[in-house]
Amino acid sequence: DDVSAELAAAPARVSGDYAQAANEMLAAAKAESAQWSDDQKKTFDGEVAELQAAVDTAAEGRPRQQAYRALLRYLQGAAIRDEVALR
């Protein structure tokens, strides 16, 4: 029974890990955004809102984890490579 409960809880636990990583990456990207133009900030906020909505509406498990991965990829690009400036 303990193993079954652990297996059943695994998708939510993994999604929680993704959520924590996304929150940390969002904070890093927002710190970078201080040097962006207003248009770049607007683009960033819109993209993050769209990706977060995809996370919020995805079913638990792989669909939600895939949505989190898309959000994380975008945030990494914004925080590390200043991808927003290129759009």
Coordinates of N, CA, C and O in Angstrom, one line a residue:
D1 N 0.8 -1.2 0.0 CA 0.0 0.0 0.0 C 0.9 1.3 0.0 O 0.5 2.2 -0.7
D2 N 2.0 1.3 0.7 CA 2.8 2.4 0.8 C 3.4 2.8 -0.6 O 3.4 3.9 -1.0
V3 N 3.8 1.7 -1.3 CA 4.3 2.0 -2.6 C 3.3 2.5 -3.6 O 3.5 3.4 -4.4
S4 N 2.1 2.0 -3.5 CA 1.0 2.5 -4.3 C 0.7 4.0 -4.0 O 0.4 4.7 -5.0
A5 N 0.7 4.3 -2.8 CA 0.4 5.7 -2.4 C 1.5 6.6 -3.0 O 1.3 7.7 -3.5
E6 N 2.8 6.2 -2.8 CA 3.9 6.9 -3.4 C 3.8 7.1 -4.9 O 4.0 8.2 -5.4
L7 N 3.5 6.0 -5.6 CA 3.3 6.1 -7.0 C 2.2 7.1 -7.4 O 2.3 7.8 -8.4
A8 N 1.1 7.0 -6.7 CA 0.0 7.9 -7.0 C 0.3 9.3 -6.8 O -0.2 10.2 -7.5
A9 N 1.2 9.6 -5.8 CA 1.5 11.0 -5.4 C 2.6 11.5 -6.3 O 2.9 12.7 -6.3
A10 N 3.3 10.7 -7.0 CA 4.5 11.1 -7.8 C 4.2 12.2 -8.8 O 5.0 13.2 -8.9
P11 N 3.2 12.1 -9.6 CA 2.9 13.2 -10.6 C 2.8 14.6 -9.9 O 3.3 15.6 -10.4
A12 N 2.0 14.6 -8.9 CA 1.8 15.9 -8.2 C 3.2 16.4 -7.6 O 3.4 17.6 -7.6
R13 N 4.0 15.5 -7.1 CA 5.3 15.9 -6.5 C 6.2 16.4 -7.6 O 6.8 17.5 -7.4
V14 N 6.2 15.8 -8.7 CA 7.1 16.3 -9.8 C 6.6 17.6 -10.3 O 7.4 18.5 -10.5
S15 N 5.2 17.8 -10.4 CA 4.7 19.1 -10.8 C 5.1 20.1 -9.8 O 5.4 21.3 -10.2
G16 N 5.0 19.8 -8.5 CA 5.4 20.7 -7.5 C 6.9 21.2 -7.6 O 7.2 22.3 -7.4
D17 N 7.8 20.2 -8.0 CA 9.2 20.5 -8.2 C 9.3 21.5 -9.4 O 10.1 22.4 -9.4
Y18 N 8.5 21.2 -10.5 CA 8.5 22.1 -11.6 C 8.0 23.5 -11.3 O 8.6 24.5 -11.7
A19 N 7.0 23.6 -10.4 CA 6.4 24.9 -10.0 C 7.5 25.6 -9.2 O 7.6 26.9 -9.5
Q20 N 8.2 25.0 -8.4 CA 9.2 25.7 -7.6 C 10.3 26.2 -8.5 O 10.8 27.4 -8.4
A21 N 10.8 25.4 -9.4 CA 11.8 25.8 -10.4 C 11.3 27.0 -11.2 O 12.0 28.0 -11.5
A22 N 10.0 26.9 -11.7 CA 9.5 28.0 -12.5 C 9.4 29.3 -11.7 O 9.7 30.4 -12.2
N23 N 9.0 29.2 -10.4 CA 9.0 30.4 -9.6 C 10.4 31.0 -9.4 O 10.5 32.3 -9.4
E24 N 11.4 30.2 -9.2 CA 12.7 30.7 -9.0 C 13.2 31.3 -10.3 O 13.8 32.4 -10.3
M25 N 12.9 30.7 -11.5 CA 13.4 31.2 -12.7 C 12.6 32.5 -13.1 O 13.2 33.4 -13.7
L26 N 11.3 32.6 -12.7 CA 10.6 33.8 -12.9 C 11.2 35.0 -12.2 O 11.3 36.1 -12.7
A27 N 11.6 34.7 -10.9 CA 12.2 35.8 -10.2 C 13.5 36.2 -10.8 O 13.8 37.5 -10.9
A28 N 14.3 35.3 -11.4 CA 15.6 35.7 -12.0 C 15.3 36.5 -13.3 O 15.9 37.5 -13.6
A29 N 14.3 36.1 -14.1 CA 13.9 36.8 -15.3 C 13.4 38.2 -15.0 O 13.7 39.1 -15.7
K30 N 12.6 38.3 -13.9 CA 12.1 39.6 -13.6 C 13.2 40.5 -13.1 O 13.1 41.7 -13.4
A31 N 14.2 40.0 -12.5 CA 15.4 40.8 -12.1 C 16.1 41.3 -13.4 O 16.5 42.5 -13.5
E32 N 16.2 40.5 -14.4 CA 16.8 40.9 -15.7 C 15.9 41.9 -16.4 O 16.4 42.8 -17.1
S33 N 14.6 41.8 -16.2 CA 13.7 42.7 -16.9 C 13.8 44.2 -16.5 O 13.3 45.0 -17.2
A34 N 14.5 44.5 -15.5 CA 14.7 45.8 -15.0 C 15.4 46.7 -16.1 O 15.2 47.9 -16.2
Q35 N 16.2 46.0 -17.0 CA 16.9 46.7 -18.0 C 16.2 46.6 -19.4 O 16.7 47.1 -20.4
W36 N 15.0 46.0 -19.4 CA 14.3 45.9 -20.7 C 13.5 47.1 -21.0 O 13.1 47.9 -20.0
S37 N 13.1 47.3 -22.2 CA 12.2 48.4 -22.6 C 10.8 48.0 -22.2 O 10.5 46.8 -21.8
D38 N 9.9 49.0 -22.2 CA 8.5 48.7 -21.8 C 7.9 47.7 -22.8 O 7.1 46.8 -22.3
D39 N 8.2 47.7 -24.1 CA 7.7 46.8 -25.0 C 8.2 45.4 -24.7 O 7.5 44.4 -24.8
Q40 N 9.5 45.3 -24.3 CA 10.0 43.9 -24.0 C 9.4 43.4 -22.8 O 9.1 42.2 -22.7
K41 N 9.1 44.2 -21.8 CA 8.4 43.8 -20.6 C 7.0 43.3 -20.9 O 6.6 42.3 -20.3
K42 N 6.3 44.1 -21.7 CA 5.0 43.7 -22.1 C 5.0 42.3 -22.8 O 4.1 41.5 -22.6
T43 N 5.9 42.1 -23.7 CA 6.0 40.9 -24.4 C 6.3 39.7 -23.5 O 5.7 38.7 -23.5
F44 N 7.2 40.0 -22.5 CA 7.5 39.0 -21.5 C 6.3 38.6 -20.7 O 6.0 37.4 -20.5
D45 N 5.7 39.6 -20.2 CA 4.5 39.4 -19.3 C 3.4 38.6 -20.1 O 2.8 37.7 -19.5
G46 N 3.2 39.0 -21.3 CA 2.2 38.3 -22.1 C 2.5 36.8 -22.3 O 1.6 36.0 -22.2
E47 N 3.7 36.6 -22.7 CA 4.2 35.2 -22.9 C 4.1 34.4 -21.6 O 3.6 33.2 -21.6
V48 N 4.5 34.9 -20.5 CA 4.5 34.2 -19.2 C 3.0 33.9 -18.9 O 2.7 32.8 -18.4
A49 N 2.1 34.9 -19.1 CA 0.7 34.7 -18.7 C 0.1 33.6 -19.6 O -0.6 32.7 -19.1
E50 N 0.5 33.5 -20.9 CA 0.0 32.5 -21.7 C 0.5 31.1 -21.3 O -0.2 30.1 -21.3
L51 N 1.8 31.0 -21.0 CA 2.4 29.8 -20.6 C 1.9 29.3 -19.3 O 1.6 28.1 -19.0
Q52 N 1.6 30.3 -18.3 CA 1.1 29.9 -17.0 C -0.3 29.4 -17.1 O -0.7 28.5 -16.4
A53 N -1.1 30.0 -18.1 CA -2.5 29.6 -18.3 C -2.5 28.1 -18.8 O -3.3 27.3 -18.4
A54 N -1.5 27.8 -19.6 CA -1.4 26.4 -20.1 C -1.1 25.5 -19.0 O -1.6 24.4 -18.9
V55 N -0.2 25.9 -18.1 CA 0.1 25.1 -16.9 C -1.2 24.9 -16.1 O -1.5 23.8 -15.7
D56 N -1.9 26.0 -15.8 CA -3.1 25.9 -15.0 C -4.2 25.1 -15.5 O -5.0 24.5 -14.7
T57 N -4.3 25.0 -16.8 CA -5.4 24.2 -17.4 C -5.0 22.8 -17.8 O -5.9 22.0 -18.2
A58 N -3.7 22.5 -17.7 CA -3.3 21.1 -18.0 C -3.6 20.1 -17.0 O -3.6 20.4 -15.8
A59 N -3.9 18.9 -17.4 CA -4.2 17.8 -16.5 C -2.9 17.5 -15.7 O -1.8 17.6 -16.2
E60 N -3.1 17.0 -14.5 CA -2.0 16.7 -13.6 C -1.2 15.5 -14.3 O -1.8 14.7 -15.0
G61 N 0.0 15.4 -14.1 CA 0.9 14.4 -14.7 C 1.6 15.0 -15.9 O 2.0 16.1 -15.9
R62 N 1.8 14.1 -16.9 CA 2.7 14.5 -18.0 C 2.2 15.8 -18.7 O 3.0 16.7 -19.0
P63 N 0.9 16.0 -18.9 CA 0.5 17.3 -19.6 C 0.9 18.5 -18.8 O 1.4 19.5 -19.4
R64 N 0.7 18.5 -17.5 CA 1.2 19.7 -16.7 C 2.7 19.8 -16.7 O 3.2 20.9 -16.8
Q65 N 3.4 18.7 -16.6 CA 4.8 18.7 -16.6 C 5.4 19.3 -17.9 O 6.3 20.1 -17.9
Q66 N 4.7 18.9 -19.0 CA 5.1 19.4 -20.3 C 4.9 20.9 -20.4 O 5.7 21.7 -20.9
A67 N 3.8 21.4 -19.8 CA 3.5 22.8 -19.8 C 4.5 23.6 -18.9 O 5.0 24.7 -19.3
Y68 N 4.9 23.0 -17.8 CA 5.9 23.6 -17.0 C 7.2 23.7 -17.7 O 8.0 24.6 -17.6
R69 N 7.6 22.6 -18.5 CA 8.8 22.6 -19.2 C 8.9 23.7 -20.2 O 9.9 24.4 -20.4
A70 N 7.7 24.0 -20.9 CA 7.7 25.0 -21.9 C 7.9 26.4 -21.2 O 8.6 27.3 -21.7
L71 N 7.2 26.6 -20.0 CA 7.4 27.8 -19.3 C 8.8 28.0 -18.8 O 9.4 29.1 -19.0
L72 N 9.4 26.9 -18.3 CA 10.8 27.0 -17.9 C 11.8 27.3 -19.0 O 12.7 28.1 -18.9
R73 N 11.6 26.7 -20.2 CA 12.4 27.0 -21.4 C 12.3 28.5 -21.7 O 13.4 29.2 -22.0
Y74 N 11.1 29.0 -21.7 CA 11.0 30.5 -22.0 C 11.7 31.3 -20.9 O 12.4 32.3 -21.3
L75 N 11.4 31.0 -19.7 CA 12.0 31.8 -18.6 C 13.6 31.7 -18.6 O 14.2 32.7 -18.4
Q76 N 14.1 30.6 -18.9 CA 15.5 30.4 -19.0 C 16.1 31.3 -20.1 O 17.1 32.0 -20.0
G77 N 15.4 31.3 -21.3 CA 15.8 32.2 -22.4 C 15.8 33.6 -22.0 O 16.7 34.4 -22.3
A78 N 14.7 34.0 -21.3 CA 14.6 35.4 -20.9 C 15.6 35.8 -19.9 O 16.2 36.9 -20.0
A79 N 15.9 35.0 -18.9 CA 16.8 35.3 -17.9 C 18.3 35.2 -18.3 O 19.1 36.0 -17.9
I80 N 18.6 34.2 -19.1 CA 20.0 33.9 -19.4 C 20.4 34.6 -20.7 O 21.5 35.2 -20.8
R81 N 19.6 34.5 -21.7 CA 20.0 34.9 -23.1 C 19.4 36.2 -23.5 O 19.6 36.7 -24.5
D82 N 18.5 36.8 -22.6 CA 17.8 38.0 -22.9 C 17.0 37.9 -24.2 O 17.0 38.7 -25.0
E83 N 16.4 36.7 -24.3 CA 15.6 36.4 -25.5 C 14.5 37.4 -25.8 O 14.2 37.6 -27.0
V84 N 14.0 38.0 -24.9 CA 12.9 38.9 -25.1 C 13.4 40.1 -26.0 O 12.7 40.6 -26.8
A85 N 14.6 40.5 -25.8 CA 15.2 41.6 -26.6 C 15.2 41.3 -28.1 O 15.3 42.2 -28.9
L86 N 15.3 40.0 -28.4 CA 15.4 39.6 -29.8 C 14.0 39.5 -30.5 O 14.0 39.3 -31.7
R87 N 13.0 39.6 -29.8 CA 11.6 39.5 -30.4 C 11.1 40.9 -30.8 O 11.4 41.9 -30.4

